[in-house]
PDB file of C-alpha atoms in Angstrom:
ATOM      1  CA  UNK A   1     104.912  99.960  94.646  1.00  0.00           C
ATOM      2  CA  UNK A   2     108.347 100.418  93.160  1.00  0.00           C
ATOM      3  CA  UNK A   3     111.202  98.125  92.092  1.00  0.00           C
ATOM      4  CA  UNK A   4     113.450  97.060  94.954  1.00  0.00           C
ATOM      5  CA  UNK A   5     110.691  96.963  97.567  1.00  0.00           C
ATOM      6  CA  UNK A   6     109.536  94.228  99.924  1.00  0.00           C
ATOM      7  CA  UNK A   7     105.773  93.763  99.620  1.00  0.00           C
ATOM      8  CA  UNK A   8     103.702  91.529 101.903  1.00  0.00           C
ATOM      9  CA  UNK A   9     100.349  90.384 100.478  1.00  0.00           C
ATOM     10  CA  UNK A  10      97.962  89.227 103.235  1.00  0.00           C
ATOM     11  CA  UNK A  11      94.877  87.368 102.030  1.00  0.00           C
ATOM     12  CA  UNK A  12      96.608  86.740  98.713  1.00  0.00           C
ATOM     13  CA  UNK A  13      94.475  83.989  97.157  1.00  0.00           C
ATOM     14  CA  UNK A  14      93.703  83.758  94.232  1.00  0.00           C
ATOM     15  CA  UNK A  15      96.822  85.821  93.502  1.00  0.00           C
ATOM     16  CA  UNK A  16      95.725  88.874  91.518  1.00  0.00           C
ATOM     17  CA  UNK A  17      97.431  91.396  93.821  1.00  0.00           C
ATOM     18  CA  UNK A  18     100.643  89.356  93.918  1.00  0.00           C
ATOM     19  CA  UNK A  19     100.609  89.234  90.101  1.00  0.00           C
ATOM     20  CA  UNK A  20     100.059  93.003  89.971  1.00  0.00           C
ATOM     21  CA  UNK A  21     102.989  93.598  92.348  1.00  0.00           C
ATOM     22  CA  UNK A  22     105.093  91.090  90.363  1.00  0.00           C
ATOM     23  CA  UNK A  23     104.600  93.226  87.240  1.00  0.00           C
ATOM     24  CA  UNK A  24     105.500  96.409  89.178  1.00  0.00           C
ATOM     25  CA  UNK A  25     108.722  94.804  90.432  1.00  0.00           C
ATOM     26  CA  UNK A  26     109.656  93.535  86.941  1.00  0.00           C
ATOM     27  CA  UNK A  27     110.351  96.767  85.058  1.00  0.00           C
ATOM     28  CA  UNK A  28     111.985  94.942  82.161  1.00  0.00           C
ATOM     29  CA  UNK A  29     109.229  92.416  81.496  1.00  0.00           C
ATOM     30  CA  UNK A  30     109.354  91.416  77.839  1.00  0.00           C
ATOM     31  CA  UNK A  31     107.022  93.356  75.589  1.00  0.00           C
ATOM     32  CA  UNK A  32     104.187  91.276  74.264  1.00  0.00           C
ATOM     33  CA  UNK A  33     104.018  89.304  77.519  1.00  0.00           C
ATOM     34  CA  UNK A  34     100.351  90.297  77.728  1.00  0.00           C
ATOM     35  CA  UNK A  35     100.801  91.714  81.205  1.00  0.00           C
ATOM     36  CA  UNK A  36     101.863  88.340  82.570  1.00  0.00           C
ATOM     37  CA  UNK A  37     103.962  88.425  85.700  1.00  0.00           C
ATOM     38  CA  UNK A  38     107.288  87.525  84.079  1.00  0.00           C
ATOM     39  CA  UNK A  39     110.768  88.991  83.852  1.00  0.00           C
ATOM     40  CA  UNK A  40     113.540  89.498  86.372  1.00  0.00           C
ATOM     41  CA  UNK A  41     112.170  90.402  89.788  1.00  0.00           C
ATOM     42  CA  UNK A  42     113.641  93.517  91.433  1.00  0.00           C
ATOM     43  CA  UNK A  43     112.282  93.231  94.960  1.00  0.00           C
ATOM     44  CA  UNK A  44     110.535  90.603  97.051  1.00  0.00           C
ATOM     45  CA  UNK A  45     106.924  89.504  97.442  1.00  0.00           C
ATOM     46  CA  UNK A  46     105.697  87.372 100.317  1.00  0.00           C
ATOM     47  CA  UNK A  47     102.090  86.224 100.068  1.00  0.00           C
ATOM     48  CA  UNK A  48      99.978  84.612 102.779  1.00  0.00           C
ATOM     49  CA  UNK A  49      96.501  83.112 102.790  1.00  0.00           C
ATOM     50  CA  UNK A  50      94.549  80.385 104.550  1.00  0.00           C
ATOM     51  CA  UNK A  51      93.545  79.006 101.149  1.00  0.00           C
ATOM     52  CA  UNK A  52      95.963  77.517  98.607  1.00  0.00           C
ATOM     53  CA  UNK A  53      97.253  79.757  95.815  1.00  0.00           C
ATOM     54  CA  UNK A  54      98.642  78.806  92.415  1.00  0.00           C
ATOM     55  CA  UNK A  55     102.412  79.425  92.342  1.00  0.00           C
ATOM     56  CA  UNK A  56     103.578  82.753  90.909  1.00  0.00           C
ATOM     57  CA  UNK A  57     107.195  82.997  89.785  1.00  0.00           C
ATOM     58  CA  UNK A  58     109.267  84.808  92.392  1.00  0.00           C
ATOM     59  CA  UNK A  59     106.489  85.006  94.999  1.00  0.00           C
ATOM     60  CA  UNK A  60     107.036  83.255  98.335  1.00  0.00           C
ATOM     61  CA  UNK A  61     103.678  81.816  99.390  1.00  0.00           C
ATOM     62  CA  UNK A  62     102.770  80.723 102.910  1.00  0.00           C
ATOM     63  CA  UNK A  63      99.502  78.922 103.516  1.00  0.00           C
ATOM     64  CA  UNK A  64      98.189  79.667 106.983  1.00  0.00           C
ATOM     65  CA  UNK A  65      96.330  81.986 109.343  1.00  0.00           C
ATOM     66  CA  UNK A  66      98.175  85.203 110.267  1.00  0.00           C
ATOM     67  CA  UNK A  67      96.423  85.027 113.640  1.00  0.00           C
ATOM     68  CA  UNK A  68      98.459  81.916 114.511  1.00  0.00           C
ATOM     69  CA  UNK A  69     101.865  82.533 116.113  1.00  0.00           C
ATOM     70  CA  UNK A  70     103.643  79.816 114.091  1.00  0.00           C
ATOM     71  CA  UNK A  71     102.407  81.278 110.790  1.00  0.00           C
ATOM     72  CA  UNK A  72     103.394  84.804 111.825  1.00  0.00           C
ATOM     73  CA  UNK A  73     106.845  83.493 112.808  1.00  0.00           C
ATOM     74  CA  UNK A  74     107.248  81.824 109.396  1.00  0.00           C
ATOM     75  CA  UNK A  75     106.161  85.021 107.627  1.00  0.00           C
ATOM     76  CA  UNK A  76     108.616  87.187 109.544  1.00  0.00           C
ATOM     77  CA  UNK A  77     111.407  84.623 108.964  1.00  0.00           C
ATOM     78  CA  UNK A  78     110.876  85.024 105.201  1.00  0.00           C
ATOM     79  CA  UNK A  79     111.261  88.791 105.666  1.00  0.00           C
ATOM     80  CA  UNK A  80     114.884  88.088 106.715  1.00  0.00           C
ATOM     81  CA  UNK A  81     115.015  90.945 109.219  1.00  0.00           C
ATOM     82  CA  UNK A  82     113.821  93.443 106.620  1.00  0.00           C
ATOM     83  CA  UNK A  83     110.821  95.726 107.175  1.00  0.00           C
ATOM     84  CA  UNK A  84     108.124  95.821 104.481  1.00  0.00           C
ATOM     85  CA  UNK A  85     107.732  98.822 102.201  1.00  0.00           C
ATOM     86  CA  UNK A  86     104.098  97.931 101.525  1.00  0.00           C
ATOM     87  CA  UNK A  87     101.655  95.627 103.303  1.00  0.00           C
ATOM     88  CA  UNK A  88      98.506  94.808 101.362  1.00  0.00           C
ATOM     89  CA  UNK A  89      95.549  93.189 103.087  1.00  0.00           C
ATOM     90  CA  UNK A  90      92.816  91.754 100.926  1.00  0.00           C
ATOM     91  CA  UNK A  91      91.726  89.486 103.768  1.00  0.00           C
ATOM     92  CA  UNK A  92      88.007  88.883 104.042  1.00  0.00           C
ATOM     93  CA  UNK A  93      86.070  86.459 106.231  1.00  0.00           C
ATOM     94  CA  UNK A  94      83.445  84.035 105.086  1.00  0.00           C
ATOM     95  CA  UNK A  95      80.345  86.193 105.435  1.00  0.00           C
ATOM     96  CA  UNK A  96      77.400  84.844 107.404  1.00  0.00           C
ATOM     97  CA  UNK A  97      74.827  87.421 106.357  1.00  0.00           C
ATOM     98  CA  UNK A  98      74.481  88.589 109.962  1.00  0.00           C
ATOM     99  CA  UNK A  99      75.756  92.136 109.634  1.00  0.00           C
ATOM    100  CA  UNK A 100      76.957  92.603 113.228  1.00  0.00           C
ATOM    101  CA  UNK A 101      78.883  89.302 113.203  1.00  0.00           C
ATOM    102  CA  UNK A 102      80.321  89.987 109.741  1.00  0.00           C
ATOM    103  CA  UNK A 103      81.391  93.518 110.771  1.00  0.00           C
ATOM    104  CA  UNK A 104      83.213  92.075 113.805  1.00  0.00           C
ATOM    105  CA  UNK A 105      85.009  89.488 111.640  1.00  0.00           C
ATOM    106  CA  UNK A 106      86.060  92.118 109.102  1.00  0.00           C
ATOM    107  CA  UNK A 107      87.237  94.453 111.856  1.00  0.00           C
ATOM    108  CA  UNK A 108      89.296  91.639 113.401  1.00  0.00           C
ATOM    109  CA  UNK A 109      91.111  90.931 110.109  1.00  0.00           C
ATOM    110  CA  UNK A 110      91.881  94.616 109.534  1.00  0.00           C
ATOM    111  CA  UNK A 111      93.148  94.843 113.134  1.00  0.00           C
ATOM    112  CA  UNK A 112      95.498  91.911 112.419  1.00  0.00           C
ATOM    113  CA  UNK A 113      96.809  93.750 109.330  1.00  0.00           C
ATOM    114  CA  UNK A 114      97.261  96.953 111.359  1.00  0.00           C
ATOM    115  CA  UNK A 115      99.136  95.106 114.110  1.00  0.00           C
ATOM    116  CA  UNK A 116     101.366  93.420 111.542  1.00  0.00           C
ATOM    117  CA  UNK A 117     102.088  96.774 109.865  1.00  0.00           C
ATOM    118  CA  UNK A 118     102.942  98.448 113.176  1.00  0.00           C
ATOM    119  CA  UNK A 119     105.537  95.735 113.863  1.00  0.00           C
ATOM    120  CA  UNK A 120     106.877  94.972 110.367  1.00  0.00           C
ATOM    121  CA  UNK A 121     106.432  98.071 108.174  1.00  0.00           C
ATOM    122  CA  UNK A 122     109.088 100.686 107.416  1.00  0.00           C
ATOM    123  CA  UNK A 123     108.293 104.019 109.108  1.00  0.00           C
ATOM    124  CA  UNK A 124     107.561 105.609 105.709  1.00  0.00           C
ATOM    125  CA  UNK A 125     105.752 102.487 104.433  1.00  0.00           C
ATOM    126  CA  UNK A 126     102.149 101.951 103.403  1.00  0.00           C
ATOM    127  CA  UNK A 127      99.314  99.654 104.453  1.00  0.00           C
ATOM    128  CA  UNK A 128      96.520  99.063 101.943  1.00  0.00           C
ATOM    129  CA  UNK A 129      93.578  97.219 103.519  1.00  0.00           C
ATOM    130  CA  UNK A 130      90.226  96.107 102.186  1.00  0.00           C
ATOM    131  CA  UNK A 131      87.370  97.234 104.399  1.00  0.00           C
ATOM    132  CA  UNK A 132      83.606  97.245 104.023  1.00  0.00           C
ATOM    133  CA  UNK A 133      81.282 100.135 104.725  1.00  0.00           C
ATOM    134  CA  UNK A 134      79.109  99.165 107.631  1.00  0.00           C
ATOM    135  CA  UNK A 135      79.139  98.977 111.389  1.00  0.00           C
ATOM    136  CA  UNK A 136      82.925  98.827 111.787  1.00  0.00           C
ATOM    137  CA  UNK A 137      83.997 101.279 109.063  1.00  0.00           C
ATOM    138  CA  UNK A 138      84.191 104.413 111.244  1.00  0.00           C
ATOM    139  CA  UNK A 139      86.142 102.580 113.966  1.00  0.00           C
ATOM    140  CA  UNK A 140      88.596 101.218 111.408  1.00  0.00           C
ATOM    141  CA  UNK A 141      89.068 104.622 109.798  1.00  0.00           C
ATOM    142  CA  UNK A 142      89.751 106.057 113.265  1.00  0.00           C
ATOM    143  CA  UNK A 143      92.355 103.322 113.952  1.00  0.00           C
ATOM    144  CA  UNK A 144      94.073 104.110 110.633  1.00  0.00           C
ATOM    145  CA  UNK A 145      94.073 107.823 111.537  1.00  0.00           C
ATOM    146  CA  UNK A 146      95.662 107.033 114.909  1.00  0.00           C
ATOM    147  CA  UNK A 147      98.310 104.828 113.273  1.00  0.00           C
ATOM    148  CA  UNK A 148      99.287 106.692 110.085  1.00  0.00           C
ATOM    149  CA  UNK A 149     100.224 110.269 109.194  1.00  0.00           C
ATOM    150  CA  UNK A 150      98.067 110.166 106.049  1.00  0.00           C
ATOM    151  CA  UNK A 151      94.922 108.099 105.427  1.00  0.00           C
ATOM    152  CA  UNK A 152      93.254 107.833 102.023  1.00  0.00           C
ATOM    153  CA  UNK A 153      90.105 106.038 100.920  1.00  0.00           C
ATOM    154  CA  UNK A 154      89.993 104.279  97.552  1.00  0.00           C
ATOM    155  CA  UNK A 155      87.131 102.575  95.757  1.00  0.00           C
ATOM    156  CA  UNK A 156      88.745 100.593  92.922  1.00  0.00           C
ATOM    157  CA  UNK A 157      87.206 100.904  89.466  1.00  0.00           C
ATOM    158  CA  UNK A 158      87.030  97.105  89.378  1.00  0.00           C
ATOM    159  CA  UNK A 159      84.737  97.089  92.420  1.00  0.00           C
ATOM    160  CA  UNK A 160      81.029  97.001  91.627  1.00  0.00           C
ATOM    161  CA  UNK A 161      79.098 100.202  92.366  1.00  0.00           C
ATOM    162  CA  UNK A 162      76.766  98.449  94.830  1.00  0.00           C
ATOM    163  CA  UNK A 163      79.629  96.731  96.661  1.00  0.00           C
ATOM    164  CA  UNK A 164      80.436  98.076 100.121  1.00  0.00           C
ATOM    165  CA  UNK A 165      84.078  97.129  99.493  1.00  0.00           C
ATOM    166  CA  UNK A 166      86.609  99.935  99.678  1.00  0.00           C
ATOM    167  CA  UNK A 167      90.266 100.262 100.610  1.00  0.00           C
ATOM    168  CA  UNK A 168      91.928 102.335 103.298  1.00  0.00           C
ATOM    169  CA  UNK A 169      95.497 103.358 102.608  1.00  0.00           C
ATOM    170  CA  UNK A 170      97.697 104.353 105.516  1.00  0.00           C
ATOM    171  CA  UNK A 171     100.940 106.164 104.695  1.00  0.00           C
ATOM    172  CA  UNK A 172     103.854 106.696 107.114  1.00  0.00           C
ATOM    173  CA  UNK A 173     103.542 105.313 110.623  1.00  0.00           C
ATOM    174  CA  UNK A 174     102.970 107.942 113.336  1.00  0.00           C
ATOM    175  CA  UNK A 175     104.945 106.076 116.039  1.00  0.00           C
ATOM    176  CA  UNK A 176     107.413 103.764 114.294  1.00  0.00           C
TER     177      UNK A 176
END
């Protein structure tokens, strides 16, 4: 994430990733700001979630379901004809505890992020998507490998050791 980029944050609530990107796109944030997302914004951030999110200066927030055509249309309108440099997907379903049903829900959300990236990401762009190890992980990794030139796996330090949460990062679309 670099200044001047367009970043789309899917599943943005409560806003931590948007705040992180805000800091990355504000290279001249005042010292002593305690890491707060302040300063002149060099780039654009569009965030989307089904749940409400507290406003973040400079971040366009859309409340809605990316699976709904009207919400997708609103999101792309805010992109103003520009392709995204980075699409982040931290979308996660409400888990039921039934592993097969939860795996299908997770897979569906990652598929939505992949479809969005294939349509609205720059050819050299990146998709970062939260996935969970389980029944759908291998299929999702395969889909990333079919879609992107490079695929990386990342387990954030902030993620608990026992958590099955991990991120797949797809770099550069194979068939833009």
